Coordinates of C-alpha atoms and ligand atoms in Angstrom, one line a residue:
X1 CA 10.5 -31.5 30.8
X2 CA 7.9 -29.0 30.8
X3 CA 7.4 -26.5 33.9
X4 CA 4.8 -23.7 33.8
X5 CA 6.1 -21.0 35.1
X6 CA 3.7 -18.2 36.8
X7 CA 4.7 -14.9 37.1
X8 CA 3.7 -13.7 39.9
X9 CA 0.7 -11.1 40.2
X10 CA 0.0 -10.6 36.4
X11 CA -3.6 -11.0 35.2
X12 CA -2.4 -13.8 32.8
X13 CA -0.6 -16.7 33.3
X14 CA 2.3 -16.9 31.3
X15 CA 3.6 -20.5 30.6
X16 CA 7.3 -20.8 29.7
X17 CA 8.6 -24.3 28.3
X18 CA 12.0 -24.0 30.3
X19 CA 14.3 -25.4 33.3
X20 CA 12.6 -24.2 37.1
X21 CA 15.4 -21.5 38.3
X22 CA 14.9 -21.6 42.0
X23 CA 16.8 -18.2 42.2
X24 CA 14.6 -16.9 39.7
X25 CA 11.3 -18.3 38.6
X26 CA 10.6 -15.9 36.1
X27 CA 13.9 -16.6 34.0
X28 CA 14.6 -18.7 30.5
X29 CA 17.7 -19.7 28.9
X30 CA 17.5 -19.6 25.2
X31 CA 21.1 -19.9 23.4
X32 CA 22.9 -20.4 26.7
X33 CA 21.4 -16.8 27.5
X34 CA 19.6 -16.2 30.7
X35 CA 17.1 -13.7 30.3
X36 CA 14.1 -12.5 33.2
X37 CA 11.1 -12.1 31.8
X38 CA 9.1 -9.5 33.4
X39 CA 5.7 -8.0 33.4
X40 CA 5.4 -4.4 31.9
X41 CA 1.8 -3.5 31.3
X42 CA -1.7 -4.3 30.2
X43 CA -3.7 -2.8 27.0
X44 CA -6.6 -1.1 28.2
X45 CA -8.2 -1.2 24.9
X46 CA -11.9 -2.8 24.7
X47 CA -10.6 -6.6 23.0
X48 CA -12.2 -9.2 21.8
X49 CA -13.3 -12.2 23.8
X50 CA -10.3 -14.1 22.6
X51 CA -7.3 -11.3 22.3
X52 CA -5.7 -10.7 19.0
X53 CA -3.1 -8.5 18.6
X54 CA -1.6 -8.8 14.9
X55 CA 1.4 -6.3 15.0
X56 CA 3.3 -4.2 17.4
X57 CA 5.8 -1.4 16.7
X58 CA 7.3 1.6 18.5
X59 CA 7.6 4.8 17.3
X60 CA 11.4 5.3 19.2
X61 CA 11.3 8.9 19.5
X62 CA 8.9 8.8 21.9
X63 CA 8.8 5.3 23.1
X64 CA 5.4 4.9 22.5
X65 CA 4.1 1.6 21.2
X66 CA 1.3 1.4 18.4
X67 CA -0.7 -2.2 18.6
X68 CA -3.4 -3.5 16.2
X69 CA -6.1 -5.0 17.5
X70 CA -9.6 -6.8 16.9
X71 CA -12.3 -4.8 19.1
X72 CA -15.3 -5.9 20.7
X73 CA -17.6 -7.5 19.0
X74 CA -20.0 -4.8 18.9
X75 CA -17.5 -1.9 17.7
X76 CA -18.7 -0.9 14.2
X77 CA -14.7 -1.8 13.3
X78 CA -13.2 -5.0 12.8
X79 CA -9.8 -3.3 13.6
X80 CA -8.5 -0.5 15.8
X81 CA -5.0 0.5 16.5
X82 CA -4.2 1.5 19.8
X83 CA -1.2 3.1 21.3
X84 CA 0.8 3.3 24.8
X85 CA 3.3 5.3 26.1
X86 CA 5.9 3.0 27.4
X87 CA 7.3 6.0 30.0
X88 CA 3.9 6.6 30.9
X89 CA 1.5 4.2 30.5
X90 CA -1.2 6.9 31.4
X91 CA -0.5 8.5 27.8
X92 CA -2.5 5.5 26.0
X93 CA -5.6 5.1 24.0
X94 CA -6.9 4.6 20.2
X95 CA -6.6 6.3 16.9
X96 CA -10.0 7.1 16.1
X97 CA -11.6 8.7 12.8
X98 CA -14.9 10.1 11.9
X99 CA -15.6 6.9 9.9
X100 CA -15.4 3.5 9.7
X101 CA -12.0 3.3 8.9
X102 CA -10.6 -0.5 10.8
X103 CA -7.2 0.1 10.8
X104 CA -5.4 -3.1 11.6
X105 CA -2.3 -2.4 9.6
X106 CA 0.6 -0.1 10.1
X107 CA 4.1 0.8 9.8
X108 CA 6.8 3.9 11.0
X109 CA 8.8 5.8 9.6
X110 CA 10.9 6.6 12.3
X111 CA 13.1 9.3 11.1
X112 CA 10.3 11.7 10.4
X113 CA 7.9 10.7 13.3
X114 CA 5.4 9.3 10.9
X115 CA 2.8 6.5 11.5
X116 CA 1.5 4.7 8.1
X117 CA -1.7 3.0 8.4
X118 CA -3.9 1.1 6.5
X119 CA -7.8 -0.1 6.4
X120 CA -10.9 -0.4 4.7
X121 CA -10.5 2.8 3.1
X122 CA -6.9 3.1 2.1
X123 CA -4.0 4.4 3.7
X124 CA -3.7 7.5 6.1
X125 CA -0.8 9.2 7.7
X126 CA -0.3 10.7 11.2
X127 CA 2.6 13.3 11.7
X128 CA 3.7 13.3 15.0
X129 CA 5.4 16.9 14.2
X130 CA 1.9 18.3 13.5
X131 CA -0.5 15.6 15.3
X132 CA -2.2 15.2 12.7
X133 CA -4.1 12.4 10.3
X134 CA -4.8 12.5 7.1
X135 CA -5.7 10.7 3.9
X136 CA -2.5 9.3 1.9
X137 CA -3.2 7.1 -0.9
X138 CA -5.4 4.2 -2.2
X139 CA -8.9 5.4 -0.9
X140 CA -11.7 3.0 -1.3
X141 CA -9.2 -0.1 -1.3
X142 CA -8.8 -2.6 1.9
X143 CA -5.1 -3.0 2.7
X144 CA -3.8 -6.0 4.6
X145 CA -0.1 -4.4 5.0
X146 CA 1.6 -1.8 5.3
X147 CA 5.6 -1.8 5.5
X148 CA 8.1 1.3 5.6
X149 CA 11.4 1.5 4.7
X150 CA 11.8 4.5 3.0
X151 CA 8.8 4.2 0.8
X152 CA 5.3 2.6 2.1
X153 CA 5.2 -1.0 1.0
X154 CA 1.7 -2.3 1.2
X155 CA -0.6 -5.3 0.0
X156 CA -4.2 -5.1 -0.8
X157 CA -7.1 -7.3 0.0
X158 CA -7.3 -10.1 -2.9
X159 CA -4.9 -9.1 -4.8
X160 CA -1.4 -10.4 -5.8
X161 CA 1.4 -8.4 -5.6
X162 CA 3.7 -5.9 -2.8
X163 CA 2.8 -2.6 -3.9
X164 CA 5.4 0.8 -3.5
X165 CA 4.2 4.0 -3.3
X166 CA 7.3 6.3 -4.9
X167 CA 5.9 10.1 -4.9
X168 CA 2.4 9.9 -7.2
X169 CA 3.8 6.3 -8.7
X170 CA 3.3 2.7 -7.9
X171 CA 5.2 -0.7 -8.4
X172 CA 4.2 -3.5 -8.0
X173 CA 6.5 -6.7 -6.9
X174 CA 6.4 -10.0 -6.6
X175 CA 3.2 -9.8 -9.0
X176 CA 2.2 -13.5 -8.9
X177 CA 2.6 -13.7 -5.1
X178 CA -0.2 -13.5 -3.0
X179 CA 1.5 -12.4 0.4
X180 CA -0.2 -12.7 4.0
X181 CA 2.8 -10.5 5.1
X182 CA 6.2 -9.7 4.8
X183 CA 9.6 -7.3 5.8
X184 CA 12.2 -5.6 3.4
X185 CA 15.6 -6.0 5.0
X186 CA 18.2 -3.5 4.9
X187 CA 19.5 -5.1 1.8
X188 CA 16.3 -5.7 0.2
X189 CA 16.0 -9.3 0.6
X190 CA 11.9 -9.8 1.3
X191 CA 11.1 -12.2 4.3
X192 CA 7.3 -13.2 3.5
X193 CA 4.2 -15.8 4.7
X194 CA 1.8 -16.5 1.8
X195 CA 0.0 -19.7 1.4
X196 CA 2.5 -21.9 1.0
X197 CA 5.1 -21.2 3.7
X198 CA 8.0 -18.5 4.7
X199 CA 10.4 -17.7 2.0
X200 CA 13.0 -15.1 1.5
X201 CA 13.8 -13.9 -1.9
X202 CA 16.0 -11.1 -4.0
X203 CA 16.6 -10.6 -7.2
X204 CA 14.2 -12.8 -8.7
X205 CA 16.0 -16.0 -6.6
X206 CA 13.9 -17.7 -3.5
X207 CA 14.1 -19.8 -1.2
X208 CA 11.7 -21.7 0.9
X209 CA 12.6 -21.2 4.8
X210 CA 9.0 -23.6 5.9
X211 CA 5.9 -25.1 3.8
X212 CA 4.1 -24.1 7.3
X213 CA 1.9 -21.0 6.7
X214 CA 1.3 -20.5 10.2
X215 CA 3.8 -17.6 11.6
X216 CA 2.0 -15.6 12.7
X217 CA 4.4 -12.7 11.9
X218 CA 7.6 -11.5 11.0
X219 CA 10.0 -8.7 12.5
X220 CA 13.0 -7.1 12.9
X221 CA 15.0 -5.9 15.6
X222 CA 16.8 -2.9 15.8
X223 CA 20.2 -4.8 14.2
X224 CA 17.9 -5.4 11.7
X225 CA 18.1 -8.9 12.6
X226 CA 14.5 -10.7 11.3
X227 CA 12.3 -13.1 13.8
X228 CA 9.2 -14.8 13.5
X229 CA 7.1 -16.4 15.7
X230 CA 4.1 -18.8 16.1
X231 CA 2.5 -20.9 18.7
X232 CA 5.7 -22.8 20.2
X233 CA 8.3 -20.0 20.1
X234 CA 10.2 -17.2 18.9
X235 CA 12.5 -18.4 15.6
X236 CA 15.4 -16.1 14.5
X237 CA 16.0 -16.3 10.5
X238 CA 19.9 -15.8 10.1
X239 CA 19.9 -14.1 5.6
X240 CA 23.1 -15.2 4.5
X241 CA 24.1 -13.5 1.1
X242 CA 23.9 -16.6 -0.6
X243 CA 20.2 -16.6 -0.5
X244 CA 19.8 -20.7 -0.6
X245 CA 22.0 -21.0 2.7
X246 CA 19.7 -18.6 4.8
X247 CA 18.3 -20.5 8.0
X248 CA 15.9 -20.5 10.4
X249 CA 16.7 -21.8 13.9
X250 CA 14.2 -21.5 16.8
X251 CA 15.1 -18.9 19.5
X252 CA 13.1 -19.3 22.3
X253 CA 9.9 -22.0 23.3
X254 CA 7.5 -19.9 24.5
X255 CA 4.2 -20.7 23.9
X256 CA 0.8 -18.8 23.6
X257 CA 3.2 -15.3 22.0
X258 CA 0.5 -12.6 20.5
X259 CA 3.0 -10.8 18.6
X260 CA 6.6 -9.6 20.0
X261 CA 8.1 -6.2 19.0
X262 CA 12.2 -4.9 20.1
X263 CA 12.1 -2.2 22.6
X264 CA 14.3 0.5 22.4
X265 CA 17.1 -1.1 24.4
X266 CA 16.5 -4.1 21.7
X267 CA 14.8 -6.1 24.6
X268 CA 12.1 -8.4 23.2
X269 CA 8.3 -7.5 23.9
X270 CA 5.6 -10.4 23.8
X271 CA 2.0 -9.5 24.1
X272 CA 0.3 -12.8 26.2
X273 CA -3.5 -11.4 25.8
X274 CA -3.9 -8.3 27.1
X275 CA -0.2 -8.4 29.0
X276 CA 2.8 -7.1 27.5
X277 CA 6.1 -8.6 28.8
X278 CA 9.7 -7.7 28.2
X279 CA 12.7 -10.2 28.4
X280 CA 16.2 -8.8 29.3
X281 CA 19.2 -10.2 29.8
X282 CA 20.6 -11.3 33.2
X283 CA 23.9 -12.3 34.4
X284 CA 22.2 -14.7 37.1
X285 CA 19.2 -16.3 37.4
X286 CA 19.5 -19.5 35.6
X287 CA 21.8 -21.5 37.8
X288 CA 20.7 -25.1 38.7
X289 CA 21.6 -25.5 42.4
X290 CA 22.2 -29.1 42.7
X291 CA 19.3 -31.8 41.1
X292 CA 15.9 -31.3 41.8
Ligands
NAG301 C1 4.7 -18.8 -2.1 O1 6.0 -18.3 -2.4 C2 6.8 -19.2 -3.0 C3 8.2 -18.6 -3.1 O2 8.2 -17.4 -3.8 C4 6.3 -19.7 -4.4 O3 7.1 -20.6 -4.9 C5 4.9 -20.2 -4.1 O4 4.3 -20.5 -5.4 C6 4.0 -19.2 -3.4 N1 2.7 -19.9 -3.1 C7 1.5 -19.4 -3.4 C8 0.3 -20.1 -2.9 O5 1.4 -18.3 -3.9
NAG302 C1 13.8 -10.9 37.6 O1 12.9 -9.8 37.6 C2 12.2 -9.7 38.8 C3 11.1 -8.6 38.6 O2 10.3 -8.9 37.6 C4 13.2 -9.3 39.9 O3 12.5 -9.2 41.1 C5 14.2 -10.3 40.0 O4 15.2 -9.9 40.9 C6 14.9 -10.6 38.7 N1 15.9 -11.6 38.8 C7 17.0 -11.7 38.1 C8 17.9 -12.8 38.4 O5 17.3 -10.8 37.3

């Protein structure tokens, strides 16, 4: 059965394919784990008609979450990255240059305080230590991804390949692929989207997870367990170390996610339009009293 569950004075209607808790209306079961899901702020920033929010991260220091996002139609930028202080949500607003820069891409390095971005015109950097942006590499290219991990991974428009930036030098991987986006795990095994599906690979070995090209992203949490997400749910991808016997199992049917993110207490976060929610774990909520 599917209920529709409204959470109650939130600006969107959030619709949750799960059992109706008449203790708690706002709660879901996924893997025999009640969580509540609850309402934790809207983006103020100037969206589209239809919302799109590509990526969300937090830079954990100071608990302040960093969002891609398509602007108004009539911004001069196809992409803007806004920010929110999750302690304060009056501490928001976007990164803005003195030029056209539409950055929709971005990644942290959280042990220095440093925010990676990338756009129409490269990649730049903001130090959190200095508040400051600056140019970092690839000027005049478009990039379509950025991921840190110790070095900034990226991908450019139209053309194959994950690049790393190591001091002045690049490498490129994966030189035949042609990736819509992607994570390095802790043990370097790449979780990726491209044309024909999600894969993981290592070492020259992969293996084919979907043939749907459709996730809309992938993520870790901050286990370093990897997730992915598209239009009925949140699926968890469990990387054995035999690569052909990693699996993919859905975690939770939710439908209509943006993107979802892992708070600092590891809580998932799902954007629903302009609405951020979280979803924490409960001891009660999602008892059946008797039949309905
Ligand atoms: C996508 O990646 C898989 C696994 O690496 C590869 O076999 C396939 O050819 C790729 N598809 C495209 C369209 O590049
Ligand atoms: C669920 O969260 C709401 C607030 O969003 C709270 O009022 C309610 O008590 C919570 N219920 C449970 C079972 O945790």
């Amino acid at each position: 059965m599917k209920f529709h569950v409204l959470i109650m004075g939130l600006t969107a209607a959030l619709t949750v394919n799960a059992q109706n808790y008449p203790d708690c209306p706002s709660c879901l079961k996924m893997n025999n784990i009640c969580y509540n899901i609850s309402h934790v702020l809207d983006f103020s920033a100037e969206f589209r008609k239809q919302v799109v929010i590509p990526k969300m991260a937090i830079l954990r220091s100071k608990n302040t979450l960093f969002y891609s996002f398509e602007p108004i139609f009539e911004d001069l930028e196809y992409y803007k990255t806004g920010f929110v202080n999750l302690d304060n949500p009056d501490e928001q607003g976007v990164i803005t240059g003195r030029q056209i820069l539409n950055l929709g891409t971005f990644d942290i390095d959280q042990k220095n305080n440093i925010v990676y971005f990338g756009g129409s015109d490269g990649i730049f950097v903001l130090d959190f230590n200095v508040n400051t942006m600056s140019a970092y590499s690839s000027r005049g290219d478009t990039i379509t991804n950025i991921f840190y991990k110790d070095k900034v991974y990226f991908t450019k428009y139209n053309e194959n390949g994950i690049i790393v930036k190591n001091g002045d030098m690049f490498r490129v991987l994966h030189e035949d692929l042609q990736v819509k986006t992607f994570v390095v795990t802790k043990d370097n095994v790449f979780v990726y989207i491209n044309g024909t599906g999600l894969h993981v690979s290592k070492g020259g070995l992969a293996h084919t997870l979907s043939i749907y090209p459709f996730f809309r992203g992938i993520t870790m949490d901050l286990e370093g367990n990897v997730y992915t997400w598209w239009l009925d749910g949140i699926y968890k991808i469990d990387i054995n170390k035999i690569l052909q016997l990693t699996k993919m199992y859905r975690v939770a049917e939710l439908a209509d996610i943006g993107t979802i993110a892992f708070d600092n207490e590891n809580n998932i976060l799902f954007n629903v339009d302009r609405s951020l929610y979280v979803m924490k774990k409960t001891s009660s909520g999602c008892e059946i009293v008797g039949e309905e």
